[in-house]
PDB file of C-alpha atoms in Angstrom:
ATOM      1  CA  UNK A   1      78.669 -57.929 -48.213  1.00 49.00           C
ATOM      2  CA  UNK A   2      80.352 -56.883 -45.153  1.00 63.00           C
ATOM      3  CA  UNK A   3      82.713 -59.263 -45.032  1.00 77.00           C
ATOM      4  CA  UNK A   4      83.573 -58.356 -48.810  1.00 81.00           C
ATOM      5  CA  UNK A   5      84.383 -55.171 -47.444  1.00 84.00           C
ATOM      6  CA  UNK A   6      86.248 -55.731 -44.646  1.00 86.00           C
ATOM      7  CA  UNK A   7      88.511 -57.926 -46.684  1.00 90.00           C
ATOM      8  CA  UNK A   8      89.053 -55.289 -49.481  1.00 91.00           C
ATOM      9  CA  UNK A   9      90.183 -52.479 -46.771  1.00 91.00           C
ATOM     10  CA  UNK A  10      92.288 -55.371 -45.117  1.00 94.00           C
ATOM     11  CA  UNK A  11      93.636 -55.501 -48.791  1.00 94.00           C
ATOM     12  CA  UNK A  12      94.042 -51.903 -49.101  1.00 93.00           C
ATOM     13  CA  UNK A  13      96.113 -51.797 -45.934  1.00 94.00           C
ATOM     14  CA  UNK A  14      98.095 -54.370 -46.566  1.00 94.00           C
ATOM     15  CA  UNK A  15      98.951 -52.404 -50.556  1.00 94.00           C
ATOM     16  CA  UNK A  16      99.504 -48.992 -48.915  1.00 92.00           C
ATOM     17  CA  UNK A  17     101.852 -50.700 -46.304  1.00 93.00           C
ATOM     18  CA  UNK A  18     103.843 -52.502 -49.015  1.00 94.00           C
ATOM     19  CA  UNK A  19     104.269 -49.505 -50.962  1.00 93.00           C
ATOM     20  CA  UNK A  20     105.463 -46.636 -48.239  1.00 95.00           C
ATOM     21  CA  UNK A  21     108.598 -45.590 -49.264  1.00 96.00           C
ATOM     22  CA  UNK A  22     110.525 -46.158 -45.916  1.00 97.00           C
ATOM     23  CA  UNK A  23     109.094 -49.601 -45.692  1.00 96.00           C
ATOM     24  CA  UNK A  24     110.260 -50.947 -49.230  1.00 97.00           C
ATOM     25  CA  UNK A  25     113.637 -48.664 -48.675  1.00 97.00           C
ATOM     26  CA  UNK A  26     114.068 -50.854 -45.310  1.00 97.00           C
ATOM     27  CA  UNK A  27     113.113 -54.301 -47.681  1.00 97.00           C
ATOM     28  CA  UNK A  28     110.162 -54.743 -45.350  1.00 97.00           C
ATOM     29  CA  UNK A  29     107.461 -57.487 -46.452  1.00 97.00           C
ATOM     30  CA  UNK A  30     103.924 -57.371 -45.375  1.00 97.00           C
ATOM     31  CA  UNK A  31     102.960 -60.878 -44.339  1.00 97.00           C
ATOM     32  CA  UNK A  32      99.862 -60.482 -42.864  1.00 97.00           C
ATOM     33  CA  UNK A  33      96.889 -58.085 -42.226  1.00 97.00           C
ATOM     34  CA  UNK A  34      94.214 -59.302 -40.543  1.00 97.00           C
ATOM     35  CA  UNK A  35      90.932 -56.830 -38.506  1.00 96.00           C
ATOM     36  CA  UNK A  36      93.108 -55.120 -35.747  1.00 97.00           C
ATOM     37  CA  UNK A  37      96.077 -56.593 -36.394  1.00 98.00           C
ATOM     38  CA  UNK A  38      99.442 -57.236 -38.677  1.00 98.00           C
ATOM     39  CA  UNK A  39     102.675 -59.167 -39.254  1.00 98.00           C
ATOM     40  CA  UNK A  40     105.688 -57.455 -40.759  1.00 98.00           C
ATOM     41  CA  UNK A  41     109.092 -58.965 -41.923  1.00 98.00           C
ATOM     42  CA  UNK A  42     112.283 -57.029 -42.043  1.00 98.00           C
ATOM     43  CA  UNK A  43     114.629 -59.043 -43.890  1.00 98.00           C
ATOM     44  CA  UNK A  44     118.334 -58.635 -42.532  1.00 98.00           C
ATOM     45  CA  UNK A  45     120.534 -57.007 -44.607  1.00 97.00           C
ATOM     46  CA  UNK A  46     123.884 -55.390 -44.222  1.00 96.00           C
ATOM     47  CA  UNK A  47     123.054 -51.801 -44.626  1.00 96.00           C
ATOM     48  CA  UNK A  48     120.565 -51.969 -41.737  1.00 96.00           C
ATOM     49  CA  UNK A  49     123.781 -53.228 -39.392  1.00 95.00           C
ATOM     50  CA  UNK A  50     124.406 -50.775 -36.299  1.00 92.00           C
ATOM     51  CA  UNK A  51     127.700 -52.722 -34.954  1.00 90.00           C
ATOM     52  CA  UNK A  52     129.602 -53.961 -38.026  1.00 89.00           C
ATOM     53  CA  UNK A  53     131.828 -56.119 -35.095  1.00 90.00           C
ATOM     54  CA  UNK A  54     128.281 -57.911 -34.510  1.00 92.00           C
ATOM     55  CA  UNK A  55     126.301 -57.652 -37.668  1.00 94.00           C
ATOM     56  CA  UNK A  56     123.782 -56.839 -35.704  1.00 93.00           C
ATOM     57  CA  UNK A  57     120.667 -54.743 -36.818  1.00 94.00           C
ATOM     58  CA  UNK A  58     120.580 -51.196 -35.473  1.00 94.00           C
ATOM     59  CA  UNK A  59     117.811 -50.599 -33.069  1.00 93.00           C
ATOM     60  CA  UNK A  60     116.580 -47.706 -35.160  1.00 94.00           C
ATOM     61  CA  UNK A  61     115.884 -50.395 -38.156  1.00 96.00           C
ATOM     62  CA  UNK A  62     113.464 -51.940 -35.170  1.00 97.00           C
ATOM     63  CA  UNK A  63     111.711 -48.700 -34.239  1.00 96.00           C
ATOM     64  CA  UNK A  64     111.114 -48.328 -37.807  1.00 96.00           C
ATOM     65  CA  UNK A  65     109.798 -51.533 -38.402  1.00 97.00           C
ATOM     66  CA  UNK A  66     107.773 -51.342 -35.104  1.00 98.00           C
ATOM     67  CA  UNK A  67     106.179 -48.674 -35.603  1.00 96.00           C
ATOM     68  CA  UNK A  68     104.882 -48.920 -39.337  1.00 96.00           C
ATOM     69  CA  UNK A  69     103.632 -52.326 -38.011  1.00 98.00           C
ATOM     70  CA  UNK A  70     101.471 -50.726 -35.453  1.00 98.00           C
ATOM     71  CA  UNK A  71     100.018 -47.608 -37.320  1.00 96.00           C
ATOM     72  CA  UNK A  72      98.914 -50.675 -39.759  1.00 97.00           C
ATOM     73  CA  UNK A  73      97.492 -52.598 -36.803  1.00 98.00           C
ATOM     74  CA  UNK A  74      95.088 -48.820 -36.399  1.00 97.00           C
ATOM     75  CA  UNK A  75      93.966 -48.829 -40.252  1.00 96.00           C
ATOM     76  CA  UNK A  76      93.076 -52.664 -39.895  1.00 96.00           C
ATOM     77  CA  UNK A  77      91.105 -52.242 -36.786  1.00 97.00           C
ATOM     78  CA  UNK A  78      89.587 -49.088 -38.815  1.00 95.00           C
ATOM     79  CA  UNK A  79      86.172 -50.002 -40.824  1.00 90.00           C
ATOM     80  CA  UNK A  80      86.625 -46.126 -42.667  1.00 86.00           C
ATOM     81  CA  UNK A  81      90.215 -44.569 -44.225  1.00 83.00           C
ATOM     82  CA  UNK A  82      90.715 -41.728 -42.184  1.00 89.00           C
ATOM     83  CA  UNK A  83      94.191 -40.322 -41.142  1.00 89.00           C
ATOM     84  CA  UNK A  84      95.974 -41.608 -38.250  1.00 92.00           C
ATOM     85  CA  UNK A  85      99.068 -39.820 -36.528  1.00 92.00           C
ATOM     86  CA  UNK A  86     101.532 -41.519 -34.047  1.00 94.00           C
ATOM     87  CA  UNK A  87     101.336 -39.913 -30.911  1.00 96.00           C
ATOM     88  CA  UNK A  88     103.700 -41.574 -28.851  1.00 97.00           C
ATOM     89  CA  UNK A  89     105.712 -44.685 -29.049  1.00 98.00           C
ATOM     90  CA  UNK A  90     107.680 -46.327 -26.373  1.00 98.00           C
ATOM     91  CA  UNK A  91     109.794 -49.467 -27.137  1.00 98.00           C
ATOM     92  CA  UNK A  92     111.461 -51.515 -24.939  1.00 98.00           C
ATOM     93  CA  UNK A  93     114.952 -53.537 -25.982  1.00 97.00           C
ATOM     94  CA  UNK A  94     114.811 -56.790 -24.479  1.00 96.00           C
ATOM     95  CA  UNK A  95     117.928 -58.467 -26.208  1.00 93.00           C
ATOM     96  CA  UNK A  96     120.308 -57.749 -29.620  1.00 89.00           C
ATOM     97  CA  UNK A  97     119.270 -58.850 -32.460  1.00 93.00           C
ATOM     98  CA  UNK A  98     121.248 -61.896 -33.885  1.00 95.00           C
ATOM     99  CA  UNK A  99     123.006 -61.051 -36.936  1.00 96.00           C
ATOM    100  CA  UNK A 100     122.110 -63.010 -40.216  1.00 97.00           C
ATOM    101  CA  UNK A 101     118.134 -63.417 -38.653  1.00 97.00           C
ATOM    102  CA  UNK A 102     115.125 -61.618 -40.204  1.00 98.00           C
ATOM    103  CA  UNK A 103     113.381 -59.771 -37.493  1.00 98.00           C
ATOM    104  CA  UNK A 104     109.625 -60.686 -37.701  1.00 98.00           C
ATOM    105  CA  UNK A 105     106.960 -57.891 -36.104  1.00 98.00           C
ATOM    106  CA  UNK A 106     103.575 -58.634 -34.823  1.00 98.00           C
ATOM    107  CA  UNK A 107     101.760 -55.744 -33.824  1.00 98.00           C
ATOM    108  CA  UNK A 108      97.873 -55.439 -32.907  1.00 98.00           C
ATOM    109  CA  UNK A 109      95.618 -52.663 -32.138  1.00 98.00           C
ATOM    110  CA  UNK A 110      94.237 -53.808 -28.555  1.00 98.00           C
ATOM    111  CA  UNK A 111      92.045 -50.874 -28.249  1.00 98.00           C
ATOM    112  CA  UNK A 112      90.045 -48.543 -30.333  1.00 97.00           C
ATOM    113  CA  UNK A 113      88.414 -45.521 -29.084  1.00 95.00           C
ATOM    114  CA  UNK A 114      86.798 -42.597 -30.811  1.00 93.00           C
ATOM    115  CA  UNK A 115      89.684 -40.481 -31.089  1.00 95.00           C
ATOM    116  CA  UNK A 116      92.171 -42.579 -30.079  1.00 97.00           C
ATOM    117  CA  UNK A 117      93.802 -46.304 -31.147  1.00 98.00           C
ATOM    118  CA  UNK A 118      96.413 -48.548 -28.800  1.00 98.00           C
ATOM    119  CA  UNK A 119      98.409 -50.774 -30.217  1.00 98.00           C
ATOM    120  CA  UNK A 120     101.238 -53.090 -28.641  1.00 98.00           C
ATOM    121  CA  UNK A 121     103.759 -54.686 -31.166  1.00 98.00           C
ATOM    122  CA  UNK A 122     106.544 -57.727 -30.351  1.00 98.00           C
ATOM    123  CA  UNK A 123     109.355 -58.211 -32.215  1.00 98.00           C
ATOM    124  CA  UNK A 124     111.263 -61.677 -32.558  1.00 98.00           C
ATOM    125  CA  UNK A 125     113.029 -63.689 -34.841  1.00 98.00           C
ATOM    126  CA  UNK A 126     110.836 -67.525 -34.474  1.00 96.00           C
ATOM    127  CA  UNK A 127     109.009 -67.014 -31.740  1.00 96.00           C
ATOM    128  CA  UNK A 128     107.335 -64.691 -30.064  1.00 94.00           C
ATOM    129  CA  UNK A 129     107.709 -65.416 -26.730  1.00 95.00           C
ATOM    130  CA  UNK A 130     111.257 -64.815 -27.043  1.00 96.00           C
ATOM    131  CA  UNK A 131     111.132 -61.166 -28.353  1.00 97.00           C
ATOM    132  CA  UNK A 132     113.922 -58.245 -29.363  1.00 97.00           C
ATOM    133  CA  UNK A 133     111.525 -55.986 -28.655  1.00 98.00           C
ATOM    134  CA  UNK A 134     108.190 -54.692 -27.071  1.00 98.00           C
ATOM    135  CA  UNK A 135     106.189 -51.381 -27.986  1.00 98.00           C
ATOM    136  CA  UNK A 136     103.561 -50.186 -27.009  1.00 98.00           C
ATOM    137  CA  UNK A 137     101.909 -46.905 -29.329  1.00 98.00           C
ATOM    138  CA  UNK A 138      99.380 -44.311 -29.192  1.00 98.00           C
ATOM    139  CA  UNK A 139      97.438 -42.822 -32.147  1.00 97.00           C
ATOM    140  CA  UNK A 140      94.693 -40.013 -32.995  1.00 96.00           C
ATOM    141  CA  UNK A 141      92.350 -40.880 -35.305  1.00 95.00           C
ATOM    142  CA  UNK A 142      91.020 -38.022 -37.191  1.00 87.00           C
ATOM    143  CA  UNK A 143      87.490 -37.747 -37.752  1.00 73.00           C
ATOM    144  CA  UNK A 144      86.673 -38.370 -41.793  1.00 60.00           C
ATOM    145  CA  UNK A 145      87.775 -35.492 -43.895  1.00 55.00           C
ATOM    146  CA  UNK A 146      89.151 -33.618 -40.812  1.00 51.00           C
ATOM    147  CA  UNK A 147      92.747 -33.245 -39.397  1.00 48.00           C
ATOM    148  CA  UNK A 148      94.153 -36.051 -37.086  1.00 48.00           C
TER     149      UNK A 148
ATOM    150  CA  UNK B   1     139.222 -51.971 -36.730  1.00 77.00           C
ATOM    151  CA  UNK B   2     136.807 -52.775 -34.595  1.00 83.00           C
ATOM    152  CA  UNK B   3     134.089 -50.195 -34.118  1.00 81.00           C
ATOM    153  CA  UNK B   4     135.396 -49.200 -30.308  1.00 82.00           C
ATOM    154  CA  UNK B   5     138.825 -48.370 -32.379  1.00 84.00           C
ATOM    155  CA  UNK B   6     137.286 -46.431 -34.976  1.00 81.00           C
ATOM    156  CA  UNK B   7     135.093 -45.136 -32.651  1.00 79.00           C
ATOM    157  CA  UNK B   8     138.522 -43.793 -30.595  1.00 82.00           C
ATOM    158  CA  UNK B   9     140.180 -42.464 -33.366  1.00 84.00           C
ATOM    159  CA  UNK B  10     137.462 -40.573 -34.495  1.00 81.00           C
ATOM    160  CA  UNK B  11     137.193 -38.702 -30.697  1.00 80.00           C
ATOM    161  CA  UNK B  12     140.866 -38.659 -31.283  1.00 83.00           C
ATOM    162  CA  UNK B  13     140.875 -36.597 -33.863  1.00 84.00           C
ATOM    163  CA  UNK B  14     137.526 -34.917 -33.570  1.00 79.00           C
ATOM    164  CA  UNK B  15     136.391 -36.379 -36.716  1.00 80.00           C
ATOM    165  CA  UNK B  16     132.749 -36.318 -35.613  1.00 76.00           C
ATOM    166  CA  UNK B  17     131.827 -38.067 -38.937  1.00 81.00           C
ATOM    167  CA  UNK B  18     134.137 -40.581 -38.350  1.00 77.00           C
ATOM    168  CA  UNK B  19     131.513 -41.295 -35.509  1.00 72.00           C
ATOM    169  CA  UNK B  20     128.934 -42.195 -37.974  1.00 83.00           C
ATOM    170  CA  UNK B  21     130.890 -43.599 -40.986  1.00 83.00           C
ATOM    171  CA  UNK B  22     131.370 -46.475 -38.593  1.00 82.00           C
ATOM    172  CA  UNK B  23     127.632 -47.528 -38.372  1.00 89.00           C
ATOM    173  CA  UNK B  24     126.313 -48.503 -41.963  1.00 93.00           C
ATOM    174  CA  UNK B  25     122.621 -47.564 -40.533  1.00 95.00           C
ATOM    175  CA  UNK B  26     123.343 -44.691 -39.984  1.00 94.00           C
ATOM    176  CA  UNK B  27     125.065 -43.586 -43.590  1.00 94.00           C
ATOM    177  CA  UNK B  28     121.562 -45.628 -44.790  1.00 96.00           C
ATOM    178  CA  UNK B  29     119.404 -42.503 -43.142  1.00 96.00           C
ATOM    179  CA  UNK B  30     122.064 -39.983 -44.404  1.00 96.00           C
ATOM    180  CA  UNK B  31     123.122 -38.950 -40.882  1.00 96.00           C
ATOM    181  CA  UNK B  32     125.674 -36.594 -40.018  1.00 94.00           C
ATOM    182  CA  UNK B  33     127.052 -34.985 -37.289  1.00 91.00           C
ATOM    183  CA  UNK B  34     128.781 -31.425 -36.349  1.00 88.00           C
ATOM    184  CA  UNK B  35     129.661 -29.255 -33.264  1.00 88.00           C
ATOM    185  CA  UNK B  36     127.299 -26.095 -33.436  1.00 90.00           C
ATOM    186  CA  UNK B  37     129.039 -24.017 -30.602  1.00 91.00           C
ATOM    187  CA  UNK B  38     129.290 -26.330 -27.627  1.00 90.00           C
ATOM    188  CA  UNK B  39     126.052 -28.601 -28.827  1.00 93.00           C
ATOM    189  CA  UNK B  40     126.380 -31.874 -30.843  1.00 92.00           C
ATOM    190  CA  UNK B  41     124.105 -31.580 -33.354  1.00 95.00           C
ATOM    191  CA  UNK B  42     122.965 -34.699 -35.514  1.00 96.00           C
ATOM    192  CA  UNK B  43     121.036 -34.141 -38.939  1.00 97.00           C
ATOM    193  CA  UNK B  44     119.146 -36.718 -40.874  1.00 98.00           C
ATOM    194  CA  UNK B  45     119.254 -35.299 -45.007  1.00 97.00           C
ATOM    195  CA  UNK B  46     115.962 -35.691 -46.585  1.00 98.00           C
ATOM    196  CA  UNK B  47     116.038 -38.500 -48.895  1.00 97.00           C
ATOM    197  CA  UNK B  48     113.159 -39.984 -50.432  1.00 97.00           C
ATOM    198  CA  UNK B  49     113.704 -43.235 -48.393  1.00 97.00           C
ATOM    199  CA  UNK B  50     112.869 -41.811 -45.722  1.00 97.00           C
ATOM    200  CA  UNK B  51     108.805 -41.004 -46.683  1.00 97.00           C
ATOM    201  CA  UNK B  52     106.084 -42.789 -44.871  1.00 94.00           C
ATOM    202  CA  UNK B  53     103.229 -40.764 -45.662  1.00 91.00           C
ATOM    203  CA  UNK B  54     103.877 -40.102 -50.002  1.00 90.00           C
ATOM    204  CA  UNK B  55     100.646 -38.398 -49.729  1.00 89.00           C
ATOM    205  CA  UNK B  56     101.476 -35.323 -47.471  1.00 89.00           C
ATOM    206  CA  UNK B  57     104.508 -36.105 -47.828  1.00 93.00           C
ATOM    207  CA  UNK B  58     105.773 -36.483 -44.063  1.00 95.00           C
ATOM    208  CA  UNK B  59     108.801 -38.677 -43.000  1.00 97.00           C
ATOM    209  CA  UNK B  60     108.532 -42.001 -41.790  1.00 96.00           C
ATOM    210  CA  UNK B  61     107.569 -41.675 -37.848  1.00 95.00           C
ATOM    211  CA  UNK B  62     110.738 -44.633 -37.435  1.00 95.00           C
ATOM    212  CA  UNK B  63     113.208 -42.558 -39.117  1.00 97.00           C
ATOM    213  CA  UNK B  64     112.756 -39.714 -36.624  1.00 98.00           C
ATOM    214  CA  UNK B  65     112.831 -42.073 -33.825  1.00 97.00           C
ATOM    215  CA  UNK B  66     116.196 -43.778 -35.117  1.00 97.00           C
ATOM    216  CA  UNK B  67     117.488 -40.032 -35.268  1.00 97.00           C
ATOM    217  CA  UNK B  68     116.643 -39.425 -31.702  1.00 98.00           C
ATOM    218  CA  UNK B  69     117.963 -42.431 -30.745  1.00 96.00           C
ATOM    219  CA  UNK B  70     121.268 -42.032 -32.823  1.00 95.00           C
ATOM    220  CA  UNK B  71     121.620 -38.435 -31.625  1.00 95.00           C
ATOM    221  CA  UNK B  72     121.611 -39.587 -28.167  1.00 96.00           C
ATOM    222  CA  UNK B  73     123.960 -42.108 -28.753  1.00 92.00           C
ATOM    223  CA  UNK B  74     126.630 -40.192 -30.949  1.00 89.00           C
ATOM    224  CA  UNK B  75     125.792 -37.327 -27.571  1.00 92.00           C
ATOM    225  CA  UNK B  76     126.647 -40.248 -25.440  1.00 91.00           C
ATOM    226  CA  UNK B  77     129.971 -41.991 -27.112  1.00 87.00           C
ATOM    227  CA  UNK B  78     131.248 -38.170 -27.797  1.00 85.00           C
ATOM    228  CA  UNK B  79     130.937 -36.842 -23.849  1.00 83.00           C
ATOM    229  CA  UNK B  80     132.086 -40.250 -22.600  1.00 80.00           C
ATOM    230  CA  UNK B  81     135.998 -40.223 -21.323  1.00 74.00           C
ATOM    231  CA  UNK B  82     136.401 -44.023 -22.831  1.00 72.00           C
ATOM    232  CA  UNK B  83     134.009 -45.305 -25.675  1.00 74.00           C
ATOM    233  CA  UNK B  84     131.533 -47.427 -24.542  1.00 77.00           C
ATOM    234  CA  UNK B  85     129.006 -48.950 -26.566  1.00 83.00           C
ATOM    235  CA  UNK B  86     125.690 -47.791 -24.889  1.00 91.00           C
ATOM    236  CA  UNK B  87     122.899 -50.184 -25.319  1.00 92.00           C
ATOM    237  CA  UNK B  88     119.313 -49.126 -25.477  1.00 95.00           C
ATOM    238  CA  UNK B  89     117.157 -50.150 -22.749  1.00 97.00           C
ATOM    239  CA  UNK B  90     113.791 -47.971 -23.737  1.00 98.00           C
ATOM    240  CA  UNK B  91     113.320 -45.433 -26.112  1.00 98.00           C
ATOM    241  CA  UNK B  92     109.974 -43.476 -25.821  1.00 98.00           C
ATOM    242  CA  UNK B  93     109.491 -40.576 -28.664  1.00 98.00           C
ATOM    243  CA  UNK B  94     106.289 -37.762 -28.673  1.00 98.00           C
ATOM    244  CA  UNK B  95     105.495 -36.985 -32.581  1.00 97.00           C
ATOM    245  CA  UNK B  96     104.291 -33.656 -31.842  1.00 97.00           C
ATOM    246  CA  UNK B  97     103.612 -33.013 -35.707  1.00 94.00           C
ATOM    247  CA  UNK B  98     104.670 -34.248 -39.136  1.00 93.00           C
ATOM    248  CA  UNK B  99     107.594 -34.384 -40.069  1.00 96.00           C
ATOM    249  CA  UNK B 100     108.168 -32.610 -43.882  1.00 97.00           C
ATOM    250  CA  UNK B 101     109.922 -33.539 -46.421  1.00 97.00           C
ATOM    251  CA  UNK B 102     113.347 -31.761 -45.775  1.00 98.00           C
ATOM    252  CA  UNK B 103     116.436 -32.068 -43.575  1.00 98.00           C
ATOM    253  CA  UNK B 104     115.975 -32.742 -39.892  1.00 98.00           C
ATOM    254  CA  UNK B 105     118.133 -32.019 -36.603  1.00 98.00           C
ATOM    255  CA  UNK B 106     118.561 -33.475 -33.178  1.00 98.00           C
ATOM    256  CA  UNK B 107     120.180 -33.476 -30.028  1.00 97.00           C
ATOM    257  CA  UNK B 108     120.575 -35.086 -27.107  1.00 97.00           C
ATOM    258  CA  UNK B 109     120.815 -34.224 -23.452  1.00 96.00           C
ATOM    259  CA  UNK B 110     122.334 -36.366 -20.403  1.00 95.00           C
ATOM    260  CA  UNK B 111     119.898 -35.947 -17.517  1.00 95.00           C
ATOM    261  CA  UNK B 112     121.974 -38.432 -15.280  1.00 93.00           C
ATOM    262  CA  UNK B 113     124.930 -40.518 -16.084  1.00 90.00           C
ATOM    263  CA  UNK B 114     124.674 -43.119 -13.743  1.00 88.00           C
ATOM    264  CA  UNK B 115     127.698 -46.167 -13.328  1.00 87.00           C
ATOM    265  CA  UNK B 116     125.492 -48.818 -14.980  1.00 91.00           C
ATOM    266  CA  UNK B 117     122.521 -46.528 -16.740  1.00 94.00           C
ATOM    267  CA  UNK B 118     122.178 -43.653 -18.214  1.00 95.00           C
ATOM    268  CA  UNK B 119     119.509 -40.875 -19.092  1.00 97.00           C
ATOM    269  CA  UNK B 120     119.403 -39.291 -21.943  1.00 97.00           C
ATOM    270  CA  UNK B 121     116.273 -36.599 -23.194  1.00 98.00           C
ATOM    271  CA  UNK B 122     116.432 -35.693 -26.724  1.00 98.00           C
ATOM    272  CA  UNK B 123     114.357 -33.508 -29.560  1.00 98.00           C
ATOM    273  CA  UNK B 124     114.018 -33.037 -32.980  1.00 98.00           C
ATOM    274  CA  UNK B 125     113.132 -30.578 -35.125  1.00 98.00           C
ATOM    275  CA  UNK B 126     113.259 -29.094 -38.808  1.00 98.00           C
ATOM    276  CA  UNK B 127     113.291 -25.758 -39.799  1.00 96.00           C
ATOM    277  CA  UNK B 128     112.432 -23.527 -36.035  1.00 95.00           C
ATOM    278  CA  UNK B 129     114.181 -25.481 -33.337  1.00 95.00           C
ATOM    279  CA  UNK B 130     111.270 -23.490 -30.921  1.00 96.00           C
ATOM    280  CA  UNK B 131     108.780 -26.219 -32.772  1.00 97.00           C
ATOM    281  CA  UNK B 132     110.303 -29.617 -32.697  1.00 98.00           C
ATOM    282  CA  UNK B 133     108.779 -32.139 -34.838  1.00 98.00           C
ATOM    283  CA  UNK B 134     109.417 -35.124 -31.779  1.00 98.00           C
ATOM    284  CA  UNK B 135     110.601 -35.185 -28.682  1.00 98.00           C
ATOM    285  CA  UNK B 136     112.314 -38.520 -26.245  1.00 98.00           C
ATOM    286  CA  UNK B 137     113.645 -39.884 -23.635  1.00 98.00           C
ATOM    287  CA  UNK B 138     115.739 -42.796 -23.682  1.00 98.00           C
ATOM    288  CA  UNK B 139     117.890 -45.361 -20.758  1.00 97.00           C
ATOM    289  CA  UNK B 140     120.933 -46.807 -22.026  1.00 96.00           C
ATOM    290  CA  UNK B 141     123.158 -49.747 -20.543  1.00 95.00           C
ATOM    291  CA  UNK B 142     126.764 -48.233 -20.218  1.00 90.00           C
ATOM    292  CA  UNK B 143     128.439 -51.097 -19.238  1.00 76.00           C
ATOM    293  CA  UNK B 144     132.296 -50.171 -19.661  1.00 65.00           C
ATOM    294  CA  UNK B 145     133.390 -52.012 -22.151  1.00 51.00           C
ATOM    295  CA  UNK B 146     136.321 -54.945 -21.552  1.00 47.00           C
TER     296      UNK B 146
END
């Protein structure tokens, strides 16, 4: 019975994340949400480009995708829906993006206290151990039917 | 022409939009970009797009964090004597409360241009600049370019 659960609100995550507004505006496909953790796509597209000499993605397209990754990562590791807010979010460039590549995201929530969840978050293009990007996040977790 | 040339011609003639037509990201979050007395200020438009949380609504927390980050990069390629492409080393952002679902401002401020790296602390904020919604700080490569 708990497992039933635990899959439904896995479900649920992985619904609301497909459906945020940003997220579909930025083409962004939810491939995976599993307890405490998730794997987002970010198809490359032309629009998203920050050097049209390149092609290449604009970091802000990263941050983006980053960050919605990880908030998911919190309401997968989370066994109730309550609110979550991003308190901080530091990302760290470790190459460019190569033009024409998806940029795959896999972010987890390493740590789960009362009022606070901490999530780190890679992002690469085939393999993650040769990332774009690393973040690592901070967010309150409000307590049900209060204010984060 | 290449973005550094566009880039030139807009500081040229101080087409400060010309700064951000060049980047398609950036016309994708509805940036623009204006002198407000001595200050560059950059403003994100509310567009629907931009909504991560439909239910409050609030913007997307990555939206404000690109706007930070572009802010401090338009501050960056507009105080510069030659246009050099910064490139972001980090980029850490404070969401000090939602952001709503109308237009949003930034700036950036150098707090040391250094010959390889720069430091740039920028903030955000909506409709009472005393309450930003986010604030950052952000290292950028400035490697001149060739």
């Amino acid at each position: 019975m708990a497992d039933e659960d635990a899959d439904l609100r896995l479900k649920l995550v992985k619904q609301f994340s497909a459906g945020v507004p940003h997220n579909r505006a930025l083409g962004i496909w939810i491939e995976a949400v599993t307890p405490g953790s998730t794997v987002f796509r970010l198809p490359y597209d032309e629009k998203l480009v920050g050097n049209p000499d390149t092609g290449v993605l604009h970091g802000g397209a990263i941050t983006a995708l980053l960050d919605g990754a990880s908030g998911a990562a919190v309401f997968a590791a989370l066994t109730d829906f309550v609110p979550i807010a991003t308190l901080d979010l530091r990302i760290d460039y470790l190459r460019p993006a190569e033009a024409g590549k998806d940029v795959v995201c896999k972010a987890t929530c390493y740590k789960l206290a009362r009022n606070v969840a901490f999530t780190r978050a890679v992002a690469f293009h085939d393999d993650p151990d040769d990332p774009i990007a690393h973040s690592v996040g901070t967010f309150m977790i409000s307590t049900k039917g209060g204010k984060a | 022409m290449t973005l550094v040339d566009r880039l030139t011609a807009a500081k040229r003639d101080a087409n400060y939009q010309g700064l951000i037509d060049a980047v398609p990201y950036a016309r994708f979050l509805g940036l623009t970009a204006g002198m407000e007395g001595e200050e560059l200020i950059t403003t994100m438009k509310f567009g629907a797009h931009l909504i991560g949380n439909p239910a409050l609504p609030a913007l997307h927390g990555g939206t404000l964090g690109a706007l930070l980050e572009s802010a401090a990069i338009f501050e960056l390629l507009w105080r510069a004597e030659t246009v050099v492409l910064p490139k972001t080393i980090t980029l850490t952002v404070d969401y000090l409360r939602s952001g709503a679902a109308v237009d949003t401002h930034a700036r950036g401020i150098v707090t040391r241009h250094g010959r390889r790296v720069t430091n740039v602390r920028m903030e955000a904020w909506q409709t009472d600049r005393a309450t930003p919604v986010a604030t950052a700080h952000a290292i950028f490569l400035v490697k001149r370019a060739a």
